[in-house]
Short mmCIF file of C-alpha atoms (C1' of nucleotides) in Angstrom, two decimals:
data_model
loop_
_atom_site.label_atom_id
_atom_site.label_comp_id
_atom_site.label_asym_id
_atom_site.label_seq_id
_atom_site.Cartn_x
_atom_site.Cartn_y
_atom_site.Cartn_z
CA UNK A 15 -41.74 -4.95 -0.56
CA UNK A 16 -39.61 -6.64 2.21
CA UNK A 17 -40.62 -6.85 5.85
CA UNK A 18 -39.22 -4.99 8.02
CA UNK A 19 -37.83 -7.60 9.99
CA UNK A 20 -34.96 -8.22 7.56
CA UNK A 21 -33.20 -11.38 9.31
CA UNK A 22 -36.07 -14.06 8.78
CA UNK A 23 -37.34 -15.60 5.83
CA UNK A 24 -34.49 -15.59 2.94
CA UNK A 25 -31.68 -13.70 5.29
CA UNK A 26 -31.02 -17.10 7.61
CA UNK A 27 -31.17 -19.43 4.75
CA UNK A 28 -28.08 -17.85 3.01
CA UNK A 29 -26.40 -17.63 6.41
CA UNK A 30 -26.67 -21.24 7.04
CA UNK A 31 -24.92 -21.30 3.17
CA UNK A 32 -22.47 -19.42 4.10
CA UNK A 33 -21.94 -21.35 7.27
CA UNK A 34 -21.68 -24.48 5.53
CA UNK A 35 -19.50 -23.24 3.20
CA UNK A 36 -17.29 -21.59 5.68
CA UNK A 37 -17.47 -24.95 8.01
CA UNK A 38 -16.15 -26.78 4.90
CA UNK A 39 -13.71 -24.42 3.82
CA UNK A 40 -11.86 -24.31 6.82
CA UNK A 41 -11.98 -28.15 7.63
CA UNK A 42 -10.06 -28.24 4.36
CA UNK A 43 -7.51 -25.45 4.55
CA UNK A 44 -6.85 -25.67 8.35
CA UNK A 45 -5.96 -29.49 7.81
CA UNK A 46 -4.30 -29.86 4.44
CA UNK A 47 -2.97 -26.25 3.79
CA UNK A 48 -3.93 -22.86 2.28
CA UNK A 49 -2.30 -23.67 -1.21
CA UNK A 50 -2.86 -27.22 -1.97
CA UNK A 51 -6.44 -26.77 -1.66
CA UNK A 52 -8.16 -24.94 -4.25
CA UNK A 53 -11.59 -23.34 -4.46
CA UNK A 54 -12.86 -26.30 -6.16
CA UNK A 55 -12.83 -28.41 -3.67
CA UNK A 56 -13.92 -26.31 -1.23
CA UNK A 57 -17.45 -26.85 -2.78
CA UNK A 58 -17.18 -29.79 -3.94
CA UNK A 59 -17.21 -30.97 -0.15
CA UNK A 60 -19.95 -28.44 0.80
CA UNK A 61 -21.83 -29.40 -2.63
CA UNK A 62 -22.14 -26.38 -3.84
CA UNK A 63 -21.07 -25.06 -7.04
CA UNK A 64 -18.03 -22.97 -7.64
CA UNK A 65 -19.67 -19.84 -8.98
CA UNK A 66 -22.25 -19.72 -5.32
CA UNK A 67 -19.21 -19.79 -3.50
CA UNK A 68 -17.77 -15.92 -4.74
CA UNK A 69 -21.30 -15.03 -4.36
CA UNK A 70 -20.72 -15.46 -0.62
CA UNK A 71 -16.86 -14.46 -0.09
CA UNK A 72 -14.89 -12.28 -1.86
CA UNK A 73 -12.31 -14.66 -2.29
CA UNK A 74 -10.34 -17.75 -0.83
CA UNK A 75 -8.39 -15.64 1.94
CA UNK A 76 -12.08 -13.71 2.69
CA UNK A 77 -13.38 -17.13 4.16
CA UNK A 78 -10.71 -17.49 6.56
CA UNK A 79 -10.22 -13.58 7.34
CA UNK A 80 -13.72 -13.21 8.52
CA UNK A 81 -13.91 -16.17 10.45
CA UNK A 82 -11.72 -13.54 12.65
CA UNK A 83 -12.63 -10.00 11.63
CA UNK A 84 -16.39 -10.26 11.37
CA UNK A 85 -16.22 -8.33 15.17
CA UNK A 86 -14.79 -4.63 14.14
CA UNK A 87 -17.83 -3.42 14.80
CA UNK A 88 -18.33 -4.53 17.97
CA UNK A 89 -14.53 -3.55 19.07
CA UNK A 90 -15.33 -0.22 18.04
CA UNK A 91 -18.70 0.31 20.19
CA UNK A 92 -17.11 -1.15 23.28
CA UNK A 93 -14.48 1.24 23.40
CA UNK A 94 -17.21 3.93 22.71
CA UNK A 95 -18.95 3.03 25.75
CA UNK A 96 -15.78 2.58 28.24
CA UNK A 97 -16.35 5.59 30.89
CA UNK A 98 -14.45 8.66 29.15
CA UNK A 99 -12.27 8.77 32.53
CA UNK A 100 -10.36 5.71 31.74
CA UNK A 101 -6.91 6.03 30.32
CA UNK A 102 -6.60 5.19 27.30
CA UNK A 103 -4.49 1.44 27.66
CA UNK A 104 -7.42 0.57 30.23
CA UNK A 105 -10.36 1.40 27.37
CA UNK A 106 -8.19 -0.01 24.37
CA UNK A 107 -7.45 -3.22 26.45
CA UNK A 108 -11.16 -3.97 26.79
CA UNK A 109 -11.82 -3.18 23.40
CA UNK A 110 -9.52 -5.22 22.13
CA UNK A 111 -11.11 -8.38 24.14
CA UNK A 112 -14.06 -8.19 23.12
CA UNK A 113 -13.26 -10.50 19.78
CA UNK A 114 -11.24 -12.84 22.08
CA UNK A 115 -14.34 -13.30 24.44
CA UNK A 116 -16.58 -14.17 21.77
CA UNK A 117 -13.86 -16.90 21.05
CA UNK A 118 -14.30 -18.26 24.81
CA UNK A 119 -17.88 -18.00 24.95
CA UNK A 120 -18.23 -21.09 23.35
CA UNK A 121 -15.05 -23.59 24.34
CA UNK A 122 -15.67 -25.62 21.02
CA UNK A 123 -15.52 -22.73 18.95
CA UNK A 124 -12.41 -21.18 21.26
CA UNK A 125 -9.95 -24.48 19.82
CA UNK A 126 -11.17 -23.73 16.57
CA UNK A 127 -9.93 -20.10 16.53
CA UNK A 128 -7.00 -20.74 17.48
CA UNK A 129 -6.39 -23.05 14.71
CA UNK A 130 -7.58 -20.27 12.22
CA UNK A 131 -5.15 -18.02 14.26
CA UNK A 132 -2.57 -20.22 13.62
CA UNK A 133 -3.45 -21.11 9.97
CA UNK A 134 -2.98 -17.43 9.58
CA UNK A 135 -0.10 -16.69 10.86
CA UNK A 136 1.59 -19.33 9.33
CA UNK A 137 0.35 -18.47 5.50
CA UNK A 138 1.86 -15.29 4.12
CA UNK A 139 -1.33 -14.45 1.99
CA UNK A 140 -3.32 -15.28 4.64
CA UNK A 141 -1.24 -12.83 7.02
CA UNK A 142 -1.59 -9.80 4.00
CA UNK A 143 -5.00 -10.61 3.89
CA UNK A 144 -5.36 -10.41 8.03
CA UNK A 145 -3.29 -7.23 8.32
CA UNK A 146 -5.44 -5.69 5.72
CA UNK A 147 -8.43 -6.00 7.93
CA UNK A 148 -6.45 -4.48 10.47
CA UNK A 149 -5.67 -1.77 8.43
CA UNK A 150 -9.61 -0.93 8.40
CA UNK A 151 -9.54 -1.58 12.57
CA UNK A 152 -6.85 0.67 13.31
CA UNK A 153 -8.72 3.80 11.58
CA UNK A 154 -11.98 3.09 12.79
CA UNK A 155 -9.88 2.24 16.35
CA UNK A 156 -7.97 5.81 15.47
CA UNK A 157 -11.25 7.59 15.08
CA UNK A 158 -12.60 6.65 18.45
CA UNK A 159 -9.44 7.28 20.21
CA UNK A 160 -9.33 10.90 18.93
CA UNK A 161 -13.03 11.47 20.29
CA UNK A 162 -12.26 10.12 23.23
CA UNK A 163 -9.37 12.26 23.65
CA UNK A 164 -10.38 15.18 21.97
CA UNK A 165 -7.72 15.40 19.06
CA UNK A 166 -7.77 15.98 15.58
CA UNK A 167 -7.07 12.57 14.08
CA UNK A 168 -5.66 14.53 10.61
CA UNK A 169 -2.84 16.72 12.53
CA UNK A 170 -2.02 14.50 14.98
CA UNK A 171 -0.32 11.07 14.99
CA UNK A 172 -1.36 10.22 18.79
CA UNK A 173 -4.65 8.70 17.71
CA UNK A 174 -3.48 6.52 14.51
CA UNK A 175 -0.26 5.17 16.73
CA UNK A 176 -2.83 4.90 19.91
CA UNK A 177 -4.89 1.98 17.80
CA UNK A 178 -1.80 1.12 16.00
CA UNK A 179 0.14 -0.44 19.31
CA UNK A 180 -3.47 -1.72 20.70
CA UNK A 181 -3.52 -3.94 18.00
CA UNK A 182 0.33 -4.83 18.07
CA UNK A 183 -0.78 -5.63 21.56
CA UNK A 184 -3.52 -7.80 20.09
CA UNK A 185 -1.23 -9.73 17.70
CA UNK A 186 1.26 -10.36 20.05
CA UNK A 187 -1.38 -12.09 21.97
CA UNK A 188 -2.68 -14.46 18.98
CA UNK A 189 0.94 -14.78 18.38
CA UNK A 190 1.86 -16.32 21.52
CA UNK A 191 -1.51 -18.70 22.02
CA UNK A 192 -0.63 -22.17 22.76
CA UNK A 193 -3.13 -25.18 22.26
CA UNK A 194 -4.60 -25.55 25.81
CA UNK A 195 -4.34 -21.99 26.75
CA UNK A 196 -7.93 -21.14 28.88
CA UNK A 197 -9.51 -17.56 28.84
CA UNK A 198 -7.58 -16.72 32.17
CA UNK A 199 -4.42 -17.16 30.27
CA UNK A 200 -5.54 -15.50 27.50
CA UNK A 201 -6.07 -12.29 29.56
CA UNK A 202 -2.81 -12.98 31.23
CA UNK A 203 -1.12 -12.61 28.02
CA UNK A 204 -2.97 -9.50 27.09
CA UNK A 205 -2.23 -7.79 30.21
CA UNK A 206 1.66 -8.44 29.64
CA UNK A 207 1.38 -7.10 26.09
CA UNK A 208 -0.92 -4.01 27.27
CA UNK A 209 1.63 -3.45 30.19
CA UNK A 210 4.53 -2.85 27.46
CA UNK A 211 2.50 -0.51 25.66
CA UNK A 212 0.80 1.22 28.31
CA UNK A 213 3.61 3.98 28.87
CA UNK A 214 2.95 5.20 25.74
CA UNK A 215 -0.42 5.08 25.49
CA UNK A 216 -1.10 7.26 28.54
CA UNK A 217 1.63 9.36 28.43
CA UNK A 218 0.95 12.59 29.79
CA UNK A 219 3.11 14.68 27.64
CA UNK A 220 1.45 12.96 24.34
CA UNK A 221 -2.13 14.17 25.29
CA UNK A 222 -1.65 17.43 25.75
CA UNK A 223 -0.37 17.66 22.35
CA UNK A 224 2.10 20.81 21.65
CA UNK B 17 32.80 -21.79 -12.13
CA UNK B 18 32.05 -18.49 -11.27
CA UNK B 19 34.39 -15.72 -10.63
CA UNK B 20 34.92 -14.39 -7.17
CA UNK B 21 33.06 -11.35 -8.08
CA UNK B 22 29.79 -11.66 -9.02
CA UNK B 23 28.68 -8.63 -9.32
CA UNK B 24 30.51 -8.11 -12.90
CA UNK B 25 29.65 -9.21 -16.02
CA UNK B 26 26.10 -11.27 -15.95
CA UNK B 27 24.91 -9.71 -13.37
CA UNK B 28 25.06 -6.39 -14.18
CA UNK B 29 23.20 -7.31 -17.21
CA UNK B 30 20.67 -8.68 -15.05
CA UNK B 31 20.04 -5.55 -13.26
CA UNK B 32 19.65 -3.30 -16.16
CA UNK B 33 16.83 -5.72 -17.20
CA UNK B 34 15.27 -5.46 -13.68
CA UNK B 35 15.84 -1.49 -13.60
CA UNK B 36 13.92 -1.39 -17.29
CA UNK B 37 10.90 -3.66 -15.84
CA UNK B 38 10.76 -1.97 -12.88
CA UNK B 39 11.02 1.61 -14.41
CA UNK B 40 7.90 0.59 -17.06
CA UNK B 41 6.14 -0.65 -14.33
CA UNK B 42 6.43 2.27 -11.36
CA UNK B 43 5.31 5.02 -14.61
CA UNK B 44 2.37 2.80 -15.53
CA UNK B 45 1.17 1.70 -12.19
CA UNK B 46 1.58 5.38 -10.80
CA UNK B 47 0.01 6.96 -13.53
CA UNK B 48 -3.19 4.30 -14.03
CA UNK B 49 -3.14 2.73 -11.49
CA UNK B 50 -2.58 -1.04 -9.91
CA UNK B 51 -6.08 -2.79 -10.75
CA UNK B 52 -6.28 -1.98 -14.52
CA UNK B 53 -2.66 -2.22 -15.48
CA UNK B 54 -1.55 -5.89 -16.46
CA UNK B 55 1.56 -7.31 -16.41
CA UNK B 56 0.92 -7.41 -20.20
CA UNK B 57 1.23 -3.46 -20.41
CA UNK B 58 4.15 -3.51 -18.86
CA UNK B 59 6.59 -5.57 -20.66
CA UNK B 60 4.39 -4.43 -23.25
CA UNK B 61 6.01 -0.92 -22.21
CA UNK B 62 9.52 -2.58 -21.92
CA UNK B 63 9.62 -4.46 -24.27
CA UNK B 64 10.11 -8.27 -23.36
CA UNK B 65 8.50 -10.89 -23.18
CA UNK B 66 5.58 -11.50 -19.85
CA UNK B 67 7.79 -14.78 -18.86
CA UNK B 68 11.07 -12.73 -18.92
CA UNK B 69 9.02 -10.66 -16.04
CA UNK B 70 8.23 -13.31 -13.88
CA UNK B 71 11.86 -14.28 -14.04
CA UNK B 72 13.02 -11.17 -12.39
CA UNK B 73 9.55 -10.53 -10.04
CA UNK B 74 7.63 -12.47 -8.06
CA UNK B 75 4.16 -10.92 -8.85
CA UNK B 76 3.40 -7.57 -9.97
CA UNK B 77 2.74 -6.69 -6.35
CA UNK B 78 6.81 -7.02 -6.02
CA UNK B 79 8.08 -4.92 -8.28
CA UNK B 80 6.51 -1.86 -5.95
CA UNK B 81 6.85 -3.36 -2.82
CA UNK B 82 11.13 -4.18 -3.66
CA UNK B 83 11.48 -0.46 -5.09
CA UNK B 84 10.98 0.23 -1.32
CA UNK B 85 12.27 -2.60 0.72
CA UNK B 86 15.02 -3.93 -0.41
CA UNK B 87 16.79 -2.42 2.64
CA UNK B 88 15.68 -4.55 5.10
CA UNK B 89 19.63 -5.80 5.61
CA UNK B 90 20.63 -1.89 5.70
CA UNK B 91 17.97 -1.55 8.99
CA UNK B 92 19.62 -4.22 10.74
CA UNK B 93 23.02 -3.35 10.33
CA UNK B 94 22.45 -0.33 11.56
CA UNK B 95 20.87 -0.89 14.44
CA UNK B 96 23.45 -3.65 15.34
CA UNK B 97 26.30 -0.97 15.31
CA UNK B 98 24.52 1.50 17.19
CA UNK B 99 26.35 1.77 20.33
CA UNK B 100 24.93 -0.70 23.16
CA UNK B 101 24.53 2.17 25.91
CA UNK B 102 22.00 3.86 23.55
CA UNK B 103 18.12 3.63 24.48
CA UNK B 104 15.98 1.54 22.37
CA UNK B 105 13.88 4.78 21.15
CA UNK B 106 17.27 6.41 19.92
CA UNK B 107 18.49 3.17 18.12
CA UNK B 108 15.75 2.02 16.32
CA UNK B 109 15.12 5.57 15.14
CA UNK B 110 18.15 5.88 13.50
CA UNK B 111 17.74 2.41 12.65
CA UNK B 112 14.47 2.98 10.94
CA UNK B 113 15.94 6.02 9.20
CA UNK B 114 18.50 4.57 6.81
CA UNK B 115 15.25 3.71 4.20
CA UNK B 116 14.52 7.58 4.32
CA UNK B 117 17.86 8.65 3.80
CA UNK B 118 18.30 5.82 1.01
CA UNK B 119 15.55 7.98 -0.81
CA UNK B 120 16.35 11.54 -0.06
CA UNK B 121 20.53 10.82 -0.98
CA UNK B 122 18.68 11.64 -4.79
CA UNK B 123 16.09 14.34 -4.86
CA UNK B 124 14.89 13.00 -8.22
CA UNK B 125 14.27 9.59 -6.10
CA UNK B 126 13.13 11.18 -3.38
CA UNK B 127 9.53 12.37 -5.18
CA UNK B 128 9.37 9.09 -6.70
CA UNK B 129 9.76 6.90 -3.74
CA UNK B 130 6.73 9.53 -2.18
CA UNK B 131 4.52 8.48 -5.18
CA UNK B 132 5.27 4.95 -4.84
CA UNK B 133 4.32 5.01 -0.72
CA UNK B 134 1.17 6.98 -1.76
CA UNK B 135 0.73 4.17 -3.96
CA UNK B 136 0.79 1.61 -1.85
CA UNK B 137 -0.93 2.92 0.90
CA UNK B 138 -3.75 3.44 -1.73
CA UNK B 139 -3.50 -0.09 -3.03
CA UNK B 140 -5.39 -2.55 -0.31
CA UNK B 141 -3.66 -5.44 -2.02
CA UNK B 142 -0.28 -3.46 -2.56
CA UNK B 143 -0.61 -2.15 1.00
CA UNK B 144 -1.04 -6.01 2.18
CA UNK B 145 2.10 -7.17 0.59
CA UNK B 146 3.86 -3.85 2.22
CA UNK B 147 3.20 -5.11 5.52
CA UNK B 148 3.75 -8.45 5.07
CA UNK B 149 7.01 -7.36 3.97
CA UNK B 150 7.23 -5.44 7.09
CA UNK B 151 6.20 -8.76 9.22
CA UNK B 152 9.62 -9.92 8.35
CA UNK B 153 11.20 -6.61 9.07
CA UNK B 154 9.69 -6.96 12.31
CA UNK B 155 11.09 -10.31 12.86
CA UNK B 156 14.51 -9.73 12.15
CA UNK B 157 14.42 -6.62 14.09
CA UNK B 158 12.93 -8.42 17.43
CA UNK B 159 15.89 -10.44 16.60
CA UNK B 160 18.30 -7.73 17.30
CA UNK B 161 16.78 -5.89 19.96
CA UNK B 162 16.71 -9.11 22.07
CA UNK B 163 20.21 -9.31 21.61
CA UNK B 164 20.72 -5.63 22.19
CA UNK B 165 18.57 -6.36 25.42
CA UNK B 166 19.37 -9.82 26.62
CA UNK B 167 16.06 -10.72 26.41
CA UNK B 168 14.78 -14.22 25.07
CA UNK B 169 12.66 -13.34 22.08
CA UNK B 170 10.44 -16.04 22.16
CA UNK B 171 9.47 -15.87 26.19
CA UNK B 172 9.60 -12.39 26.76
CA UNK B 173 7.04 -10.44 24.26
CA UNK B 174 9.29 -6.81 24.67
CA UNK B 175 11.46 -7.64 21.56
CA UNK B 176 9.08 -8.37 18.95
CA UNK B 177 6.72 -5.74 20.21
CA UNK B 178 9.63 -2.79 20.24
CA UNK B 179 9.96 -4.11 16.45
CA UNK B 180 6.36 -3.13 15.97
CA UNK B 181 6.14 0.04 17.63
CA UNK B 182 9.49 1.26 15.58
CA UNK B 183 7.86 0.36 12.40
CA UNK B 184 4.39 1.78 13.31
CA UNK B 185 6.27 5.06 13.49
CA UNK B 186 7.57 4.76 10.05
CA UNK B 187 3.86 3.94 8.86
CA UNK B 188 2.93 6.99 10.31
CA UNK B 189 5.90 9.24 9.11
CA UNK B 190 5.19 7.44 5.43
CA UNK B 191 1.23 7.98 6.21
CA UNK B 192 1.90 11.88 6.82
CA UNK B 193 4.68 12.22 4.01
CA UNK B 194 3.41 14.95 2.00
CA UNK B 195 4.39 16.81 -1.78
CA UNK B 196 7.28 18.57 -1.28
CA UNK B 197 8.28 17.69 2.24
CA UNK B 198 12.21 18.07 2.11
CA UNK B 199 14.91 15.66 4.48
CA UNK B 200 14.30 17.91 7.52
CA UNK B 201 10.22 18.07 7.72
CA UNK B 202 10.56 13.75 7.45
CA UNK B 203 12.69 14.00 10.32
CA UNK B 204 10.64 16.33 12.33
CA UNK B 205 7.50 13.71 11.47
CA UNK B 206 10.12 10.97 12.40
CA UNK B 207 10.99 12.44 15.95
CA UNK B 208 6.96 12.95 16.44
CA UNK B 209 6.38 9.30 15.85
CA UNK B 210 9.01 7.93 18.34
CA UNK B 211 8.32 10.28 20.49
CA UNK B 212 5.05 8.95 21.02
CA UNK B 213 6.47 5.18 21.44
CA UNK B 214 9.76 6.35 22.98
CA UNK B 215 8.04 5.99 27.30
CA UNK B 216 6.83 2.22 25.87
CA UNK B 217 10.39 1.99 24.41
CA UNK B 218 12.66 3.09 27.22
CA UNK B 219 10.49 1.93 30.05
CA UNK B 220 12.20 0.85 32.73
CA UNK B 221 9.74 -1.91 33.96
CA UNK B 222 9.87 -3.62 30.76
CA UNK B 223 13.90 -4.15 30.16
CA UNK B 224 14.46 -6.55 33.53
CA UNK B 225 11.85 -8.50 32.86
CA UNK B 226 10.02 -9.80 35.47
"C1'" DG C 9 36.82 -22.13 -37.42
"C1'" DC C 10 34.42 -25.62 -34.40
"C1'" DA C 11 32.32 -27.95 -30.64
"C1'" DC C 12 30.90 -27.66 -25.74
"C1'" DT C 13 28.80 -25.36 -21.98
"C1'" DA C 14 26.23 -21.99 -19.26
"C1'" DC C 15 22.84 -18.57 -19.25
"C1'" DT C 16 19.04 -15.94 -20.90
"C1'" DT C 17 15.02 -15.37 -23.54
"C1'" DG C 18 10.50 -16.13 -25.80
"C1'" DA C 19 6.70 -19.03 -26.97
"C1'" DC C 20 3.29 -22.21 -25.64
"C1'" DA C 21 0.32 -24.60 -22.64
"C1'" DC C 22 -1.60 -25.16 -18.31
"C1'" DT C 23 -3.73 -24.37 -13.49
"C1'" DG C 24 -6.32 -21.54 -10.59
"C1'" DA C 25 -8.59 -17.13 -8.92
"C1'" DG C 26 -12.17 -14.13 -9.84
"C1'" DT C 27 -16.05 -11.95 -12.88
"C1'" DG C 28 -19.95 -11.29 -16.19
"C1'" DC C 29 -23.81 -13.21 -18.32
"C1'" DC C 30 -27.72 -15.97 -18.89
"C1'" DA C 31 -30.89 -19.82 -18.25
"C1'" DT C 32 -33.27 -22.20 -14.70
"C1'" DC C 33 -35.56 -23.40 -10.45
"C1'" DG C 34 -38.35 -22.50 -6.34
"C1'" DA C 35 -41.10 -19.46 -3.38
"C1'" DC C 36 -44.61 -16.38 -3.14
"C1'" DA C 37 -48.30 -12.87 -4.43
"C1'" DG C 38 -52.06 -11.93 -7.57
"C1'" DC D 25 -52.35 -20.76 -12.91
"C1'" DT D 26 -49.13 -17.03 -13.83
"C1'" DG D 27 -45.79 -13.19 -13.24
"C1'" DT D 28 -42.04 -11.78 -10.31
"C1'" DC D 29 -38.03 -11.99 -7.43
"C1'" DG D 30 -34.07 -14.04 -5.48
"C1'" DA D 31 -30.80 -17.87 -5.44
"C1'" DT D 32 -28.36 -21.04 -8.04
"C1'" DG D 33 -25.50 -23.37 -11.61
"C1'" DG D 34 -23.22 -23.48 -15.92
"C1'" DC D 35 -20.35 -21.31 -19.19
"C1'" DA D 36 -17.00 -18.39 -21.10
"C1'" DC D 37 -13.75 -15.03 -20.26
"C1'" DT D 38 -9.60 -12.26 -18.28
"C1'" DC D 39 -5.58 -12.32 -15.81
"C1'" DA D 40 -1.83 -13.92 -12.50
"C1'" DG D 41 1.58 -17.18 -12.13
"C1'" DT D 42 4.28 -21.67 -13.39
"C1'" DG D 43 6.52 -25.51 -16.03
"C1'" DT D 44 8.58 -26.81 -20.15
"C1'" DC D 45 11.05 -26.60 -24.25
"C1'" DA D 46 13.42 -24.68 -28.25
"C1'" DA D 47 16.31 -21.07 -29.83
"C1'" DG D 48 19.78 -17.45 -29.24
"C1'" DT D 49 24.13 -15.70 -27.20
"C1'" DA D 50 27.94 -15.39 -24.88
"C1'" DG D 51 32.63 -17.54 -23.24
"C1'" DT D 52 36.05 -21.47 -23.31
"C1'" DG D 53 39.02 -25.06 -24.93
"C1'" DC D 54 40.74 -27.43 -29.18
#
DNA sequence: GCACTACTTGACACTGAGTGCCATCGACAG
DNA sequence: CTGTCGATGGCACTCAGTGTCAAGTAGTGC
């Protein structure tokens, strides 16, 4: 039987795997491009073999996807707890930060994201892949928003386009981060993109559906 | 050389090819479904030879994803010649609407093209290449808008994110497109969705940018 | 009819992603 | 010391996608 306690023994030893295969991975791909470098080499330079490495992602894009997406839950219990009198641009725009703080936290790791961000945006399977996870934000993001606002999420669009333009919002924002850019900018941006989207998003004559 | 008009004798030729791959392909994929159909089955079904399909598509991802955006250059038009007075909510609607009416022109098209969006919105990997398809859709549509705006598309984020918010409303009319929804119920979902985006759209604050 | 050219096709081989299977090794409980 | 469990590595396999080459099929000029 297992202990209770879950994240000890065996649980931290495959995370510092999968760190060191994720460090390596992305040394690789970020510097000499998503193509050229094959899964191969990948472990070769973490020493590992080739077969451990789909044991731990799903596949080549996965390692660079989650470096990024890892946070959905967290997005999704943040806007849970924003006070139910907020409108809804105010709520979604702190939600949507929350995966952007945990870049800043740590300034060493903030340079690195962006580079992923970039590396992303720049490789069209890398993009599909990204968008993808998006896909899985924006209902979990749609579900939320139609609890919050009291609306069936099946009959009406409100909730599915509510999450949709929070996370256009969102990847305007990585679109537009520039090497040097501190959090304070980083908000900056986000509170032009949330402005634009804002008139929709609290719209009176949307919530009150017909 | 090449006569002036290439669309006669080669290339005609050419198409017919591409209609009979892409024909084999939609029936199996629809009917199975992506995953366990291989590109063997399907010039298996057509007849030719697998390197004869790679000629005419990319991946097998393509041949769905082109049956339904090959219109990209229609959207742009489109929205070019609408008249410059118009509001961006009322130009990019009928902007975004040419790919609808493309499909319901045909009725016998029209129930395919539904079965190939429900296929791709039930394909993660199908539904990746769909928007990444729809990234450069985007693109070329912030493109326009800044011009129909004066706005610089690369300083001022309104342009590429009035791209997104039109196409999120066609993901959402395509998300809601049901059996046996005639022309007139996809433009009642159609004037739902902008509706929604349309105070984001036409908000004043956001065309003289500050 | 004959050669020349351009284009398409099919066959083969190859790389690389991703999966299934099995043997092995190390930790840990008895 | 021994049985068990989880992690690993090696191997073989399927399938997507690409490069290459030989053969077939027009059209064109002689």
């Amino acid at each position: 039987m297992r202990s209770s306690a879950d994240t000890s023994l065996a649980e931290r030893k495959r995370q510092l795997v999968a760190d060191d295969l994720r460090d390596a991975a992305l040394m690789l791909l970020a510097t000499k491009g998503f193509d050229v470098v094959t899964v191969d080499d990948i472990v070769a330079a973490a020493g590992m073999s080739r077969r451990t490495f789909f044991r731990y992602f799903a596949s080549k894009e996965d390692v660079v996807v989650r470096f990024l997406a890892d946070t959905s839950a967290d997005i999704i219990t943040e806007l849970a707890t924003r006070p139910s009198a907020e409108p809804p641009s105010v709520a979604l725009r702190h939600a949507l930060w929350v995966p952007l703080a945990a870049c800043n936290d740590h300034p060493e790791h903030s340079e690195r994201a962006r580079v992923v961000v970039r590396l992303i945006l720049d490789t069209p399977a890398l993009h599909a892949r990204w968008l993808e996870r998006q896909i899985e934000w924006r209902a979990e993001l749609a579900a939320e928003v139609a609890n919050r606002s009291g609306l069936d999420p099946h009959s009406d669009p409100y909730p599915r386009m509510a999450a949709g333009m929070a996370l256009l919002a969102l990847d305007t924002v990585l679109q537009r981060w520039q090497p040097g850019d501190d959090e304070q900018h980083l908000a900056e941006l986000m509170d032009q993109a949330f402005a634009i989207v804002a008139p929709a998003l609290d719209a009176p004559a949307t919530l009150p559906a017909a």
